[in-house]
Coordinates of C-alpha atoms in Angstrom, one line a residue:
M115 CA 113.6 129.6 76.1
N116 CA 109.7 129.5 77.5
K117 CA 107.8 128.9 75.2
I118 CA 107.6 126.4 71.9
I119 CA 106.4 128.4 68.9
F120 CA 105.4 126.4 65.7
I121 CA 106.7 128.4 62.3
W122 CA 105.4 127.2 59.4
A123 CA 106.5 127.4 55.8
V124 CA 104.7 130.1 54.8
T125 CA 105.8 133.3 56.1
I126 CA 101.9 135.5 55.9
L127 CA 100.6 132.5 58.4
I128 CA 100.4 134.6 61.4
L129 CA 98.4 133.6 64.2
G130 CA 95.8 136.6 64.1
I131 CA 92.6 135.5 65.9
L132 CA 89.0 136.8 64.8
V133 CA 85.8 134.6 66.1
M134 CA 84.2 133.9 63.6
S135 CA 80.1 132.0 64.2
S136 CA 79.5 130.3 60.8
S137 CA 80.0 127.1 58.9
T138 CA 81.1 128.4 55.7
T139 CA 81.6 125.4 52.9
Y140 CA 84.3 125.2 50.8
A141 CA 85.9 122.7 48.0
G142 CA 82.3 120.8 48.8
Y143 CA 83.2 120.0 52.6
Q144 CA 81.7 121.6 55.5
L145 CA 84.2 123.3 57.7
E146 CA 82.6 123.6 61.4
E147 CA 82.9 126.1 64.1
K148 CA 83.6 123.4 66.4
M149 CA 85.6 120.3 64.7
D150 CA 86.6 116.7 66.4
V151 CA 90.5 115.3 66.2
S152 CA 91.9 112.2 66.0
I153 CA 95.2 111.4 65.3
M154 CA 97.9 108.1 65.6
M155 CA 101.6 108.8 65.1
N156 CA 104.0 105.2 65.6
I157 CA 107.2 105.3 64.5
K158 CA 109.9 103.4 64.8
W159 CA 113.9 103.0 64.3
E160 CA 117.1 101.7 64.4
T161 CA 120.8 102.7 63.7
L162 CA 121.6 102.0 60.4
P163 CA 124.4 99.8 60.4
D164 CA 127.2 101.5 58.5
A165 CA 125.9 104.7 61.1
G166 CA 129.5 104.3 62.7
G167 CA 130.3 104.1 65.9
N168 CA 129.5 101.4 69.0
I169 CA 125.9 102.2 71.0
K170 CA 123.3 101.1 68.0
E171 CA 120.1 102.6 69.3
Q172 CA 116.4 100.5 68.5
G173 CA 113.5 101.7 69.6
S174 CA 109.7 102.5 69.2
C175 CA 107.1 105.2 69.8
F176 CA 103.6 105.6 70.1
I177 CA 101.1 108.8 69.9
Q178 CA 97.8 108.7 69.8
A179 CA 96.2 112.4 70.4
S180 CA 91.6 113.0 70.1
G181 CA 89.5 115.6 71.8
E182 CA 88.5 119.3 69.6
V183 CA 89.3 122.4 68.3
I184 CA 88.0 125.8 68.0
K185 CA 87.4 127.6 64.3
F186 CA 88.9 131.0 64.3
V187 CA 89.7 133.1 61.3
K188 CA 92.4 135.0 60.6
E189 CA 91.7 137.7 57.6
K190 CA 89.0 137.4 55.1
K191 CA 90.1 139.6 52.0
R192 CA 87.8 139.5 48.9
R193 CA 89.7 140.8 45.8
S194 CA 90.1 144.3 44.0
R195 CA 90.5 142.3 40.5
K196 CA 87.7 143.8 38.4
Q197 CA 85.3 140.9 37.4
S198 CA 86.3 139.0 40.5
S199 CA 84.6 137.7 43.4
G200 CA 87.6 135.4 44.8
V201 CA 87.8 135.4 48.7
S202 CA 91.2 134.7 50.4
E203 CA 91.3 132.9 53.9
E204 CA 93.0 131.5 56.2
I205 CA 91.2 130.0 59.0
N206 CA 92.7 128.4 62.6
Y207 CA 91.4 126.1 64.2
L208 CA 93.2 125.4 68.0
P209 CA 92.7 123.5 70.6
Q210 CA 90.9 124.7 74.2
G211 CA 90.8 122.4 76.7
K212 CA 89.0 119.5 75.6
M213 CA 92.0 117.8 73.0
K214 CA 93.7 115.3 75.2
V215 CA 97.3 113.0 74.4
T216 CA 98.9 109.5 75.0
Y217 CA 102.6 108.1 74.2
K218 CA 104.7 105.0 75.4
F219 CA 108.1 105.8 74.1
N220 CA 110.7 103.0 74.8
N221 CA 114.4 103.0 72.7
K222 CA 117.2 100.6 74.0
Y223 CA 120.6 101.4 73.8
Y224 CA 123.7 97.7 72.2
D225 CA 127.2 98.0 72.8
R226 CA 128.1 96.0 69.9
G227 CA 124.9 93.6 70.0
S228 CA 125.1 93.4 74.0
L229 CA 122.0 95.5 75.4
C230 CA 123.6 98.6 77.3
A231 CA 120.9 100.6 78.2
E232 CA 117.2 101.7 78.0
E233 CA 115.4 104.7 77.6
E234 CA 111.2 104.9 78.3
A235 CA 108.7 107.1 78.8
S236 CA 104.7 107.0 79.1
G237 CA 101.8 109.3 80.1
L238 CA 98.9 111.1 79.2
K239 CA 98.9 115.2 78.9
E240 CA 96.4 118.3 76.8
V241 CA 97.2 119.5 74.4
K242 CA 97.2 122.9 73.8
G243 CA 96.9 125.6 70.5
K244 CA 98.0 129.4 72.2
D245 CA 100.9 130.1 74.3
V246 CA 102.3 126.5 74.7
Q247 CA 104.5 126.6 77.9
V248 CA 108.5 124.5 77.3
G249 CA 107.0 120.8 77.6
E250 CA 103.6 120.9 76.9
P251 CA 102.4 118.9 73.8
G252 CA 101.0 122.1 71.0
F253 CA 99.0 121.5 68.1
S254 CA 97.4 123.8 65.3
L255 CA 95.0 123.9 62.1
V256 CA 95.4 126.1 59.4
A257 CA 92.7 125.6 56.4
L258 CA 94.0 128.2 53.2
L259 CA 91.0 129.1 50.7
G260 CA 91.0 130.5 47.7
M261 CA 94.0 132.3 46.8
A262 CA 95.8 132.0 49.8
G263 CA 95.9 127.9 49.5
K264 CA 97.1 128.5 45.9
G265 CA 99.3 131.3 47.1
T266 CA 100.9 129.0 49.9
A267 CA 100.5 125.5 47.1
L268 CA 102.7 128.5 45.2
Q269 CA 105.2 129.2 47.8
L270 CA 105.4 125.3 48.8
C271 CA 106.0 123.3 45.8
G272 CA 106.6 125.9 43.0
D273 CA 109.4 127.5 41.7
L274 CA 111.4 130.1 44.0
N275 CA 112.6 132.3 41.3
K276 CA 109.2 133.0 40.1
I277 CA 107.1 133.1 43.0
Q278 CA 106.8 136.6 42.9
E279 CA 105.9 137.3 38.5
K280 CA 103.3 133.7 39.0
I281 CA 101.8 135.1 41.9
F282 CA 101.0 138.5 40.6
T283 CA 100.0 137.1 37.1
L284 CA 97.1 134.5 38.5
R285 CA 94.1 134.2 36.9
E286 CA 90.9 133.3 38.4
G287 CA 90.4 129.6 37.6
P288 CA 88.9 126.2 40.3
P289 CA 89.1 126.8 44.4
D290 CA 92.5 125.9 45.2
D291 CA 92.0 124.9 48.7
N292 CA 94.8 123.1 51.2
Y293 CA 94.9 122.9 54.5
M294 CA 98.0 122.0 56.8
F295 CA 98.9 120.9 60.7
L296 CA 101.4 120.7 63.4
F297 CA 101.5 118.6 66.1
T298 CA 104.3 118.6 68.6
V299 CA 104.7 116.2 71.7
P300 CA 107.7 116.6 74.3
F301 CA 108.3 114.7 77.4
R302 CA 110.4 113.5 79.6
T303 CA 111.9 110.1 79.7
T304 CA 113.9 108.0 82.4
S305 CA 116.8 105.8 81.9
K306 CA 118.4 102.3 82.7
N307 CA 121.8 101.6 82.2
Y308 CA 122.7 97.6 82.2
K309 CA 126.2 98.3 81.8
E310 CA 128.7 100.5 82.9
R311 CA 130.5 102.3 80.9
C312 CA 127.1 102.8 78.0
E313 CA 127.5 105.7 76.1
V314 CA 124.6 106.7 75.9
P315 CA 122.6 110.2 76.2
S316 CA 121.5 111.4 80.1
P317 CA 118.0 110.7 80.3
A318 CA 116.7 114.0 78.6
G319 CA 113.7 115.6 77.5
R320 CA 112.3 114.6 73.5
V321 CA 110.1 116.0 71.2
F322 CA 108.0 114.0 68.5
G323 CA 106.3 116.4 65.7
L324 CA 104.4 115.8 62.6
N325 CA 104.2 118.3 60.5
I326 CA 101.7 118.3 57.2
A327 CA 103.6 121.4 55.8
L328 CA 100.7 120.9 53.2
K329 CA 98.1 118.7 52.2
K330 CA 94.7 118.8 49.5
L331 CA 91.4 119.9 50.8
D332 CA 88.6 118.7 49.1
E333 CA 85.4 117.4 49.3
K334 CA 86.6 114.7 51.5
G335 CA 87.2 117.1 54.1
M336 CA 90.4 116.6 56.7
H337 CA 91.8 113.2 57.2
G338 CA 95.1 111.5 56.0
S339 CA 96.9 107.7 56.4
L340 CA 100.6 107.9 55.9
S341 CA 104.0 105.1 55.8
W342 CA 107.0 105.1 54.6
N343 CA 110.7 104.1 55.1
A344 CA 113.2 106.7 55.5
R345 CA 116.9 106.6 55.9
A346 CA 116.9 109.7 58.2
S347 CA 119.2 111.2 60.4
D348 CA 116.0 112.4 62.7
Y349 CA 113.3 109.8 64.3
H350 CA 111.7 111.9 65.7
Q351 CA 110.6 114.5 63.1
A352 CA 108.0 113.2 60.2
V353 CA 107.8 116.4 58.3
V354 CA 105.3 115.9 54.5
K355 CA 103.7 118.0 52.4
E356 CA 101.4 117.6 49.0
C357 CA 102.2 119.0 46.2
G358 CA 100.1 118.2 42.7
G359 CA 98.5 115.1 43.9
T360 CA 101.9 113.9 44.6
T361 CA 103.2 112.8 48.3
Q362 CA 106.6 114.4 49.3
F363 CA 108.2 112.9 53.0
V364 CA 110.9 115.7 53.4
E365 CA 114.1 114.6 55.5
P366 CA 114.3 117.4 58.2
S367 CA 118.3 117.4 58.9
P368 CA 120.6 115.8 56.1
G369 CA 122.8 112.9 57.0
R370 CA 121.6 108.9 57.2
K371 CA 122.0 107.3 60.7
Y372 CA 118.7 106.1 61.5
N373 CA 116.5 103.4 59.4
V374 CA 112.9 104.6 60.1
R375 CA 109.3 103.7 59.3
C376 CA 106.8 106.0 60.2
N377 CA 103.1 105.4 59.8
V378 CA 100.1 108.4 60.6
T379 CA 97.2 108.7 60.5
W380 CA 94.2 112.3 61.0
Q381 CA 90.6 113.1 61.1
F382 CA 88.7 116.8 61.5
G383 CA 85.9 116.9 61.6
K384 CA 83.6 115.0 60.3
V385 CA 84.3 112.2 57.2
K386 CA 83.0 109.8 54.8
P387 CA 83.9 107.1 55.1
F388 CA 85.8 105.1 52.3
V389 CA 88.4 102.8 50.7
K390 CA 92.0 103.6 49.7
I391 CA 94.2 100.9 48.4
Y392 CA 98.3 101.2 48.8
Q393 CA 100.4 98.9 47.0
I394 CA 102.9 97.3 49.7
T395 CA 106.4 98.7 49.1
E396 CA 109.7 98.6 51.1
N397 CA 110.3 102.4 51.2
K398 CA 107.4 103.1 51.4
D399 CA 102.8 102.5 50.4
I400 CA 102.0 103.9 47.0
D401 CA 98.2 105.2 46.6
I402 CA 97.1 103.4 43.5
T403 CA 93.1 103.2 44.5
N404 CA 91.1 104.9 40.7
G405 CA 94.8 104.2 39.4
E406 CA 96.6 101.2 36.9
T407 CA 99.1 99.3 37.8
D408 CA 102.4 97.3 35.5
V409 CA 102.7 93.6 36.8
L410 CA 104.7 91.0 35.5
V411 CA 103.4 87.3 35.7
G412 CA 104.9 85.6 39.0
K413 CA 106.3 89.3 40.5
K414 CA 104.5 89.5 43.9
V415 CA 102.1 92.0 44.7
K416 CA 101.6 93.8 48.3
I417 CA 99.1 95.3 48.3
K418 CA 96.1 97.1 51.8
A419 CA 93.0 98.3 51.8
V420 CA 91.9 100.8 54.7
V421 CA 89.0 102.6 55.8
L422 CA 89.2 106.0 55.9
P423 CA 89.4 108.5 58.2
Y424 CA 89.3 105.0 60.1
A425 CA 92.7 103.9 59.5
D426 CA 91.9 100.6 59.3
A427 CA 89.5 97.9 56.6
G428 CA 86.8 97.5 59.1
S429 CA 85.2 93.8 57.6
G430 CA 85.9 93.7 54.9
R431 CA 86.0 91.2 51.5
W432 CA 88.5 91.8 48.5
E433 CA 86.7 90.6 45.0
G434 CA 87.8 90.8 41.5
I435 CA 90.5 88.5 42.2
P436 CA 91.1 85.1 39.8
D437 CA 91.4 81.7 40.5
T438 CA 94.0 81.5 39.4
V439 CA 96.7 84.0 41.6
I440 CA 98.9 82.6 44.6
S441 CA 100.3 82.7 47.7
G442 CA 103.2 80.4 46.6
Y443 CA 104.8 77.7 44.9
I444 CA 107.4 75.1 46.8
A445 CA 109.1 73.0 44.8
N446 CA 111.9 69.9 46.0
D447 CA 112.9 66.5 44.9
D448 CA 110.2 65.6 47.3
T449 CA 107.4 67.7 46.6
G450 CA 106.1 70.1 44.5
K451 CA 102.9 72.5 45.9
V452 CA 101.2 75.3 45.0
L453 CA 100.2 77.9 48.0
K454 CA 96.6 78.6 47.0
F455 CA 95.1 82.4 47.6
K456 CA 92.5 82.5 50.7
D457 CA 93.3 85.6 52.6
Y458 CA 89.3 87.2 50.7
H459 CA 88.5 88.8 53.7
K460 CA 92.2 90.3 55.0
S461 CA 93.1 93.7 54.7
E462 CA 96.4 93.4 53.7
I463 CA 97.1 90.3 51.1
E464 CA 100.1 89.5 49.1
F465 CA 100.0 87.3 46.0
F466 CA 101.5 86.3 42.6
F467 CA 99.6 87.2 39.4
V468 CA 99.6 83.4 37.2
E469 CA 97.7 84.6 33.8
G470 CA 99.0 87.4 31.4
K471 CA 99.7 88.1 28.2
P472 CA 102.2 89.5 26.0
E473 CA 100.5 92.3 25.4
G474 CA 98.9 93.0 29.6
K475 CA 96.1 91.6 30.6
K476 CA 93.6 93.9 33.2
V477 CA 92.5 93.1 36.1
T478 CA 90.3 95.0 38.0
L479 CA 90.1 94.3 42.4
T480 CA 87.6 95.8 44.3
Y481 CA 87.2 96.0 48.8
T482 CA 84.5 96.4 49.9
A483 CA 83.8 97.3 53.6
D484 CA 80.6 97.7 55.9
G485 CA 77.8 95.8 54.3
G486 CA 78.7 97.2 50.2
K487 CA 78.9 100.5 51.8
V488 CA 82.2 101.4 51.2
M489 CA 84.4 100.6 48.1
G490 CA 87.7 101.0 47.2
K491 CA 89.3 99.7 43.2
T492 CA 92.6 99.5 41.9
S493 CA 93.6 97.7 38.1
F494 CA 96.0 96.2 37.4
R495 CA 98.1 95.3 33.7
V496 CA 99.1 91.8 33.9
F497 CA 102.2 91.1 31.9
A498 CA 102.7 87.7 30.5
P499 CA 106.2 86.7 27.9
E500 CA 105.3 85.8 24.6
I501 CA 106.1 81.9 24.2
V502 CA 108.0 80.4 20.9
M503 CA 108.3 76.5 20.4
K504 CA 111.1 76.8 18.9
E505 CA 111.7 73.0 18.1
L506 CA 109.3 69.8 19.1
R507 CA 111.4 66.6 17.7
P508 CA 110.2 63.0 19.3
S509 CA 112.3 60.5 17.8
K510 CA 110.5 57.7 16.3
E511 CA 113.1 55.2 17.0
I512 CA 113.3 52.5 20.6
T513 CA 116.2 51.1 21.0
V514 CA 118.0 48.6 22.4
G515 CA 121.9 48.9 23.1
S516 CA 124.8 49.0 25.2
I517 CA 124.8 52.3 25.7
E518 CA 128.7 54.1 28.0
K519 CA 128.0 55.7 30.9
I520 CA 124.0 56.3 30.3
K521 CA 122.8 57.2 34.6
G522 CA 126.7 56.6 35.5
K523 CA 126.2 52.4 34.1
I524 CA 127.8 50.6 31.5
G525 CA 124.9 48.0 30.9
C526 CA 122.5 47.0 28.6
W527 CA 119.0 48.6 28.2
L528 CA 115.6 49.7 26.3
Y529 CA 115.5 53.6 25.7
Y530 CA 113.9 55.8 23.7
G531 CA 115.7 56.8 20.6
K532 CA 118.9 56.0 18.9
L533 CA 122.4 57.3 20.9
I534 CA 125.8 56.8 19.7
K535 CA 127.0 57.3 23.5
A536 CA 125.0 59.6 26.3
S537 CA 128.6 61.9 27.5
P538 CA 128.4 63.5 26.0
P539 CA 124.8 63.2 24.1
E540 CA 125.8 61.9 20.2
G541 CA 122.8 60.7 18.1
E542 CA 119.4 61.3 18.4
P543 CA 117.5 61.7 22.0
G544 CA 114.4 60.4 22.7
I545 CA 113.0 64.1 22.8
I546 CA 114.4 67.4 21.8
I547 CA 112.0 70.3 23.1
S548 CA 113.3 74.3 22.5
H549 CA 111.4 77.1 23.7
E550 CA 111.9 80.7 23.2
I551 CA 110.6 83.6 25.0
K552 CA 110.3 87.4 24.8
L553 CA 109.5 89.8 26.8
P554 CA 106.9 91.9 26.7
V555 CA 108.6 96.1 25.7
K556 CA 107.4 97.6 29.4
F557 CA 109.6 94.8 30.8
S558 CA 112.7 94.5 28.4
G559 CA 115.9 93.2 29.9
H560 CA 114.0 91.6 33.2
P561 CA 115.8 89.9 34.9
H562 CA 114.5 86.7 34.4
L563 CA 115.1 82.3 34.2
L564 CA 114.0 79.6 33.0
Q565 CA 113.4 75.4 33.9
H566 CA 112.0 72.4 32.9
V567 CA 110.3 70.6 35.8
Q568 CA 109.2 66.9 34.8
T569 CA 106.3 64.5 36.0
V570 CA 106.7 61.3 35.3
K571 CA 104.1 58.0 35.7
E572 CA 106.2 55.1 35.1
E573 CA 105.1 50.9 34.4
I574 CA 107.1 48.5 34.2
L575 CA 106.1 44.9 34.2
E576 CA 109.3 42.7 34.7
H577 CA 109.8 38.7 34.6
H578 CA 113.2 37.3 35.6
D579 CA 114.0 33.7 35.7
I580 CA 111.6 32.7 38.7
D581 CA 109.7 36.0 39.3
Y582 CA 107.5 38.5 38.1
F583 CA 107.5 42.3 39.2
Q584 CA 105.9 45.6 38.9
M585 CA 107.6 48.5 39.6
A586 CA 104.3 52.0 39.2
N587 CA 103.5 55.3 40.7
K588 CA 99.8 56.2 39.8
A589 CA 100.2 59.4 41.4
W590 CA 102.2 62.4 39.4
C591 CA 105.8 61.9 40.7
L592 CA 108.7 64.2 40.1
D593 CA 111.5 63.3 37.5
T594 CA 114.6 62.5 40.0
Y595 CA 115.9 65.8 39.6
Y596 CA 114.0 69.8 40.5
P597 CA 114.7 71.0 37.4
Y598 CA 115.1 69.4 35.1
G599 CA 116.6 71.5 33.5
K600 CA 117.5 75.1 33.4
M601 CA 118.2 78.1 31.1
E602 CA 122.2 78.5 30.0
P603 CA 123.1 81.6 31.0
V604 CA 125.3 83.9 27.9
G605 CA 128.6 82.7 28.4
S606 CA 127.7 78.7 29.3
P607 CA 130.1 75.8 27.5
Y608 CA 127.1 74.7 26.4
K609 CA 126.5 74.3 22.6
D610 CA 124.1 77.8 21.1
P611 CA 123.9 79.1 25.0
A612 CA 121.2 82.5 24.5
P613 CA 119.5 84.0 27.3
N614 CA 115.4 83.3 27.0
K615 CA 116.1 80.2 25.5
I616 CA 115.8 76.2 27.0
Q617 CA 116.8 73.6 25.3
M618 CA 116.2 69.6 27.0
N619 CA 117.7 66.8 24.6
D620 CA 115.7 63.4 26.6
T621 CA 116.3 59.6 26.8
P622 CA 114.7 58.2 29.1
S623 CA 115.5 54.4 29.4
K624 CA 115.1 51.4 31.4
E625 CA 117.9 48.7 31.9
L626 CA 117.8 45.2 30.7
G627 CA 119.3 42.5 33.4
L628 CA 120.8 39.2 33.2
S629 CA 118.0 38.0 35.0
T630 CA 115.5 39.7 32.8
N631 CA 113.2 37.7 30.2
E632 CA 110.7 39.8 29.5
A633 CA 109.9 43.8 30.3
H634 CA 106.8 45.6 29.1
I635 CA 107.5 49.6 29.7
R636 CA 105.2 52.6 29.7
Y637 CA 106.2 56.0 30.7
Q638 CA 104.0 59.1 30.9
F639 CA 105.9 63.1 31.1
Q640 CA 104.6 66.2 31.6
T641 CA 107.5 68.5 30.8
Y642 CA 106.1 72.1 32.4
L643 CA 108.1 75.7 30.7
M644 CA 108.7 77.1 33.9
F645 CA 109.2 81.2 33.9
I646 CA 110.4 83.5 36.9
P647 CA 111.5 87.1 36.6
S648 CA 114.3 87.3 38.7
E649 CA 118.0 85.8 38.1
N650 CA 117.7 84.7 41.4
P651 CA 115.6 80.9 41.2
D652 CA 115.0 81.2 45.0
D653 CA 114.2 84.9 45.0
K654 CA 111.8 85.3 48.0
S655 CA 109.6 88.4 46.4
C656 CA 108.9 86.7 43.1
A657 CA 107.5 82.5 42.2
W658 CA 107.9 80.3 39.9
I659 CA 104.8 80.8 36.3
P660 CA 104.1 77.2 34.1
L661 CA 104.4 78.9 31.3
K662 CA 104.0 75.6 28.7
V663 CA 103.9 71.4 28.9
I664 CA 104.2 69.5 26.7
E665 CA 102.4 65.9 27.3
W666 CA 104.6 62.8 25.6
D667 CA 104.6 59.0 26.6
W668 CA 106.5 56.0 24.7
R669 CA 106.1 52.4 25.4
A670 CA 107.9 49.8 24.2
G671 CA 107.8 45.5 24.9
I672 CA 111.2 43.5 24.9
K673 CA 111.7 39.4 25.1
R674 CA 114.9 37.9 25.8
M675 CA 116.1 36.2 23.3
V676 CA 119.8 34.2 24.4
D677 CA 120.2 33.1 27.1
W678 CA 122.8 35.7 29.4
R679 CA 124.5 32.6 30.2
K680 CA 125.9 32.2 26.5
D681 CA 127.5 35.9 27.1
P682 CA 125.6 37.8 24.4
P683 CA 126.0 41.1 23.4
C684 CA 123.2 44.0 24.3
D685 CA 121.1 44.2 20.2
K686 CA 117.7 43.4 19.0
D687 CA 119.1 39.5 18.5
T688 CA 119.3 39.5 22.3
F689 CA 116.4 41.0 23.1
K690 CA 113.9 40.9 20.7
I691 CA 110.8 43.8 20.7
L692 CA 107.7 42.9 20.3
Y693 CA 106.0 46.1 20.4
K694 CA 106.6 49.7 19.7
F695 CA 105.5 53.6 20.2
P696 CA 107.1 56.4 19.6
A697 CA 105.9 59.6 21.7
N698 CA 103.6 61.7 19.5
P699 CA 103.9 65.1 22.1
M700 CA 101.2 67.9 22.6
S701 CA 102.2 71.5 22.8
K702 CA 99.4 72.9 25.6
D703 CA 99.4 76.2 27.9
C704 CA 99.3 75.9 31.0
K705 CA 96.5 75.4 33.1
T706 CA 97.9 74.2 36.5
Y707 CA 101.2 74.2 38.5
P708 CA 102.7 70.7 38.7
E709 CA 102.5 69.2 42.2
W710 CA 103.7 66.3 43.7
T711 CA 104.8 63.9 47.0
C712 CA 107.1 61.8 45.7
N713 CA 110.1 61.5 43.6
V714 CA 110.6 58.2 40.5
A715 CA 113.8 57.4 41.8
N716 CA 111.7 56.2 45.1
N717 CA 109.6 53.7 42.8
K718 CA 110.6 50.1 44.5
K719 CA 109.5 46.9 42.4
K720 CA 106.9 44.6 44.0
L721 CA 106.7 41.1 43.9
I722 CA 103.6 39.4 41.6
D723 CA 102.0 36.1 42.6
G724 CA 102.2 34.2 39.8
V725 CA 102.0 33.2 36.2
E726 CA 98.6 34.1 36.6
A727 CA 99.1 37.9 38.3
W728 CA 101.6 38.3 35.3
K729 CA 98.9 37.9 32.4
K730 CA 96.7 40.1 34.5
A731 CA 99.0 43.2 34.9
K732 CA 100.1 42.9 31.1
S733 CA 96.6 43.1 30.3
E734 CA 95.4 46.0 32.3
Q735 CA 98.7 47.8 31.7
E736 CA 98.0 47.0 27.6
K737 CA 94.1 48.4 28.7
K738 CA 95.6 51.8 29.7
A739 CA 98.1 52.1 26.7
S740 CA 95.4 51.7 24.2
N741 CA 93.2 54.7 26.2

C-alpha cells in the first residue's frame, strides 16, 4: 500500500479540483480562499477490567495541528427546476505545505498489575492534502452547500430505505449548509521492555484519526469542541456526526475493550468568539447553552464554560449563582460544616442547589469573558420536595421519675414528657415530630433518604452537698449523634414504616444524683429535617439539604426535699419541681444548615466558686429563659 486514501461516507465526494479565486458567503458565513487551521486532540485510554487477558494498557496521545489551507471547488451546479435558483456546491480545502502537526504518544503495558513494557512516540510533521504517502499526516476539509449539504445530511442521518425517494422529492427550503473533515496522523513508535516474556505488540506504526463526518455550517463558522467517554474496541479513531442538532459518536468497530476519553477542538478560518456551556456527565459533556435543565436539590451540578473557538474559558466569571448554593456539606459526630461556593472565577465548577420549589424554580446562570464582550447563559429549573407536617406534638408534662434503662441506666431523672418506661417507649415522649415529603412529579420514584439532625444549647446548674457546678455550651453543639434519627425503610420492624416519612420521639432528660440538692436546667433545640436525593447517605454526587427546622426548648428547676440517706423513692415528693416550662415549638423554612464544632456529650461540669457566684449564675440563666 503506497497511499492513505480519504474515504467519506458520501460517495459523491470525489476530490476533483477546480480553483475558485473569489470568496462567497453561505449561511451568513464568509468562505475565504485561504483559512487558518487549528486542531487539538487529547485522547486517554485504559483496558477495561473485564476485557480478558493478562496484559492491560494505559496510555494517552496529544496531537496539535496548525497552519493554512487553500480553497478548491469541486463542482457548482445550478438546479434546473423551474422557479428555483438553488445551488449545489462542494468546496474542498487542502493544505499546501503550510500545515504542521506535533504529537506525543505514550502507552504502558501492565502484566498482572506490574509495568512490563512502554511504547512511545513524539515529533513534528508536515500535513498534506494530496498524494499522501504512507507514514505522512493528511487533512481534507469539505464544505457542502445548498443541495449538496441537504443530500449529505439525508444520507448520513436519514432512513436509508427512503433516501432515493426523499432526494427526488426535496422541495425548496432554507439553506442546509454543512461541512466535514478528515485528519489522520500516522507515526512510528519505539518500545522498552521491562520484563521478559511481556506479550505486547511489536513496535510498529500507529495511526490516529479524527473524522467529523457531518457538522452544521452557520454564521458562527467552522469550529467545535467535544468531549466524550466511550467503551470502544479502538482508541485510535474518533468518528463524529451531527444529526438534527444532536452529536453522535460512532463506534469504529464492534467490541468493548477500552475505556476511552476524547477531547477534540478545531477551528477553521475566522470565528467570532462565543461561550458554550456544557454539563459534565460521566460519559460525555452535554451542550446546555441557552437551554433549561431540570435538577433536584441536593444533586451535584457540574458545568463548564468554554470560549470558542479557543477551547479556553479565558478570564471570565459566573453570575446568577444563588448565594445559597454550596460546594459540599461535611457532617459527623464532631463537626458539621458547610463548604461555601467560592469558584465564581473558575470556568469549570461543581455545586449543589439548596433551594427549589415543588413546581420548579428557574435559575439562570451566565458566564462572561473578555471584559463582558463574550457571554453565554444557561438555565436550571430547580425542584424540591413538598413537605407535609404530619405531627408536631409537645408534651405538657415535665416529670421526676425512675425510668428503666433511660440512657442505659436505672436511676432518677428529671425529664421532658411522662413515660412508663423508656425502652421500648411507652407513655408520652417530650415531643413528637413527624414529616412526610412528596417528590415532584418529574422526579417521582427518585431514590432518596430523610434524616433528623439535632443541635442543642445546654445550660445546667447543680448544687451538691457542698459544691456548686455549671455545665453549659454557648454555641450550638450536636445533640449526641449524627444523624439523630433516620427514615425507616420499607419493611422496618418499627411501627408504621413508610417511604417518604420520618418521625422523631424525643425525651430529653437530666439525671438526678444522690448528691443533687438543687438543679436548674434549660435545653434549647434545633431539629432539622434533612433530605438527600440518593439511597446512599454518603453519596459523593449528592449533598444533604435542610428542608425544615423545628425550634423548641424546655426548662425546669427542682429541689431535694428528702435526704438521700433515707433511701427515698424517685418522685415529686423527694424532688419538688420549683417551676417548669414545656416546649412551644415553631416550624420554620430552613435558611441555613446545621453547623457545629462540638458535641453535647462532651460537655463537662465546671465548679462554681461559692454561693454568690451560684446565685449570679441562676439569675443570668433565668434572664435568658425569660427573653
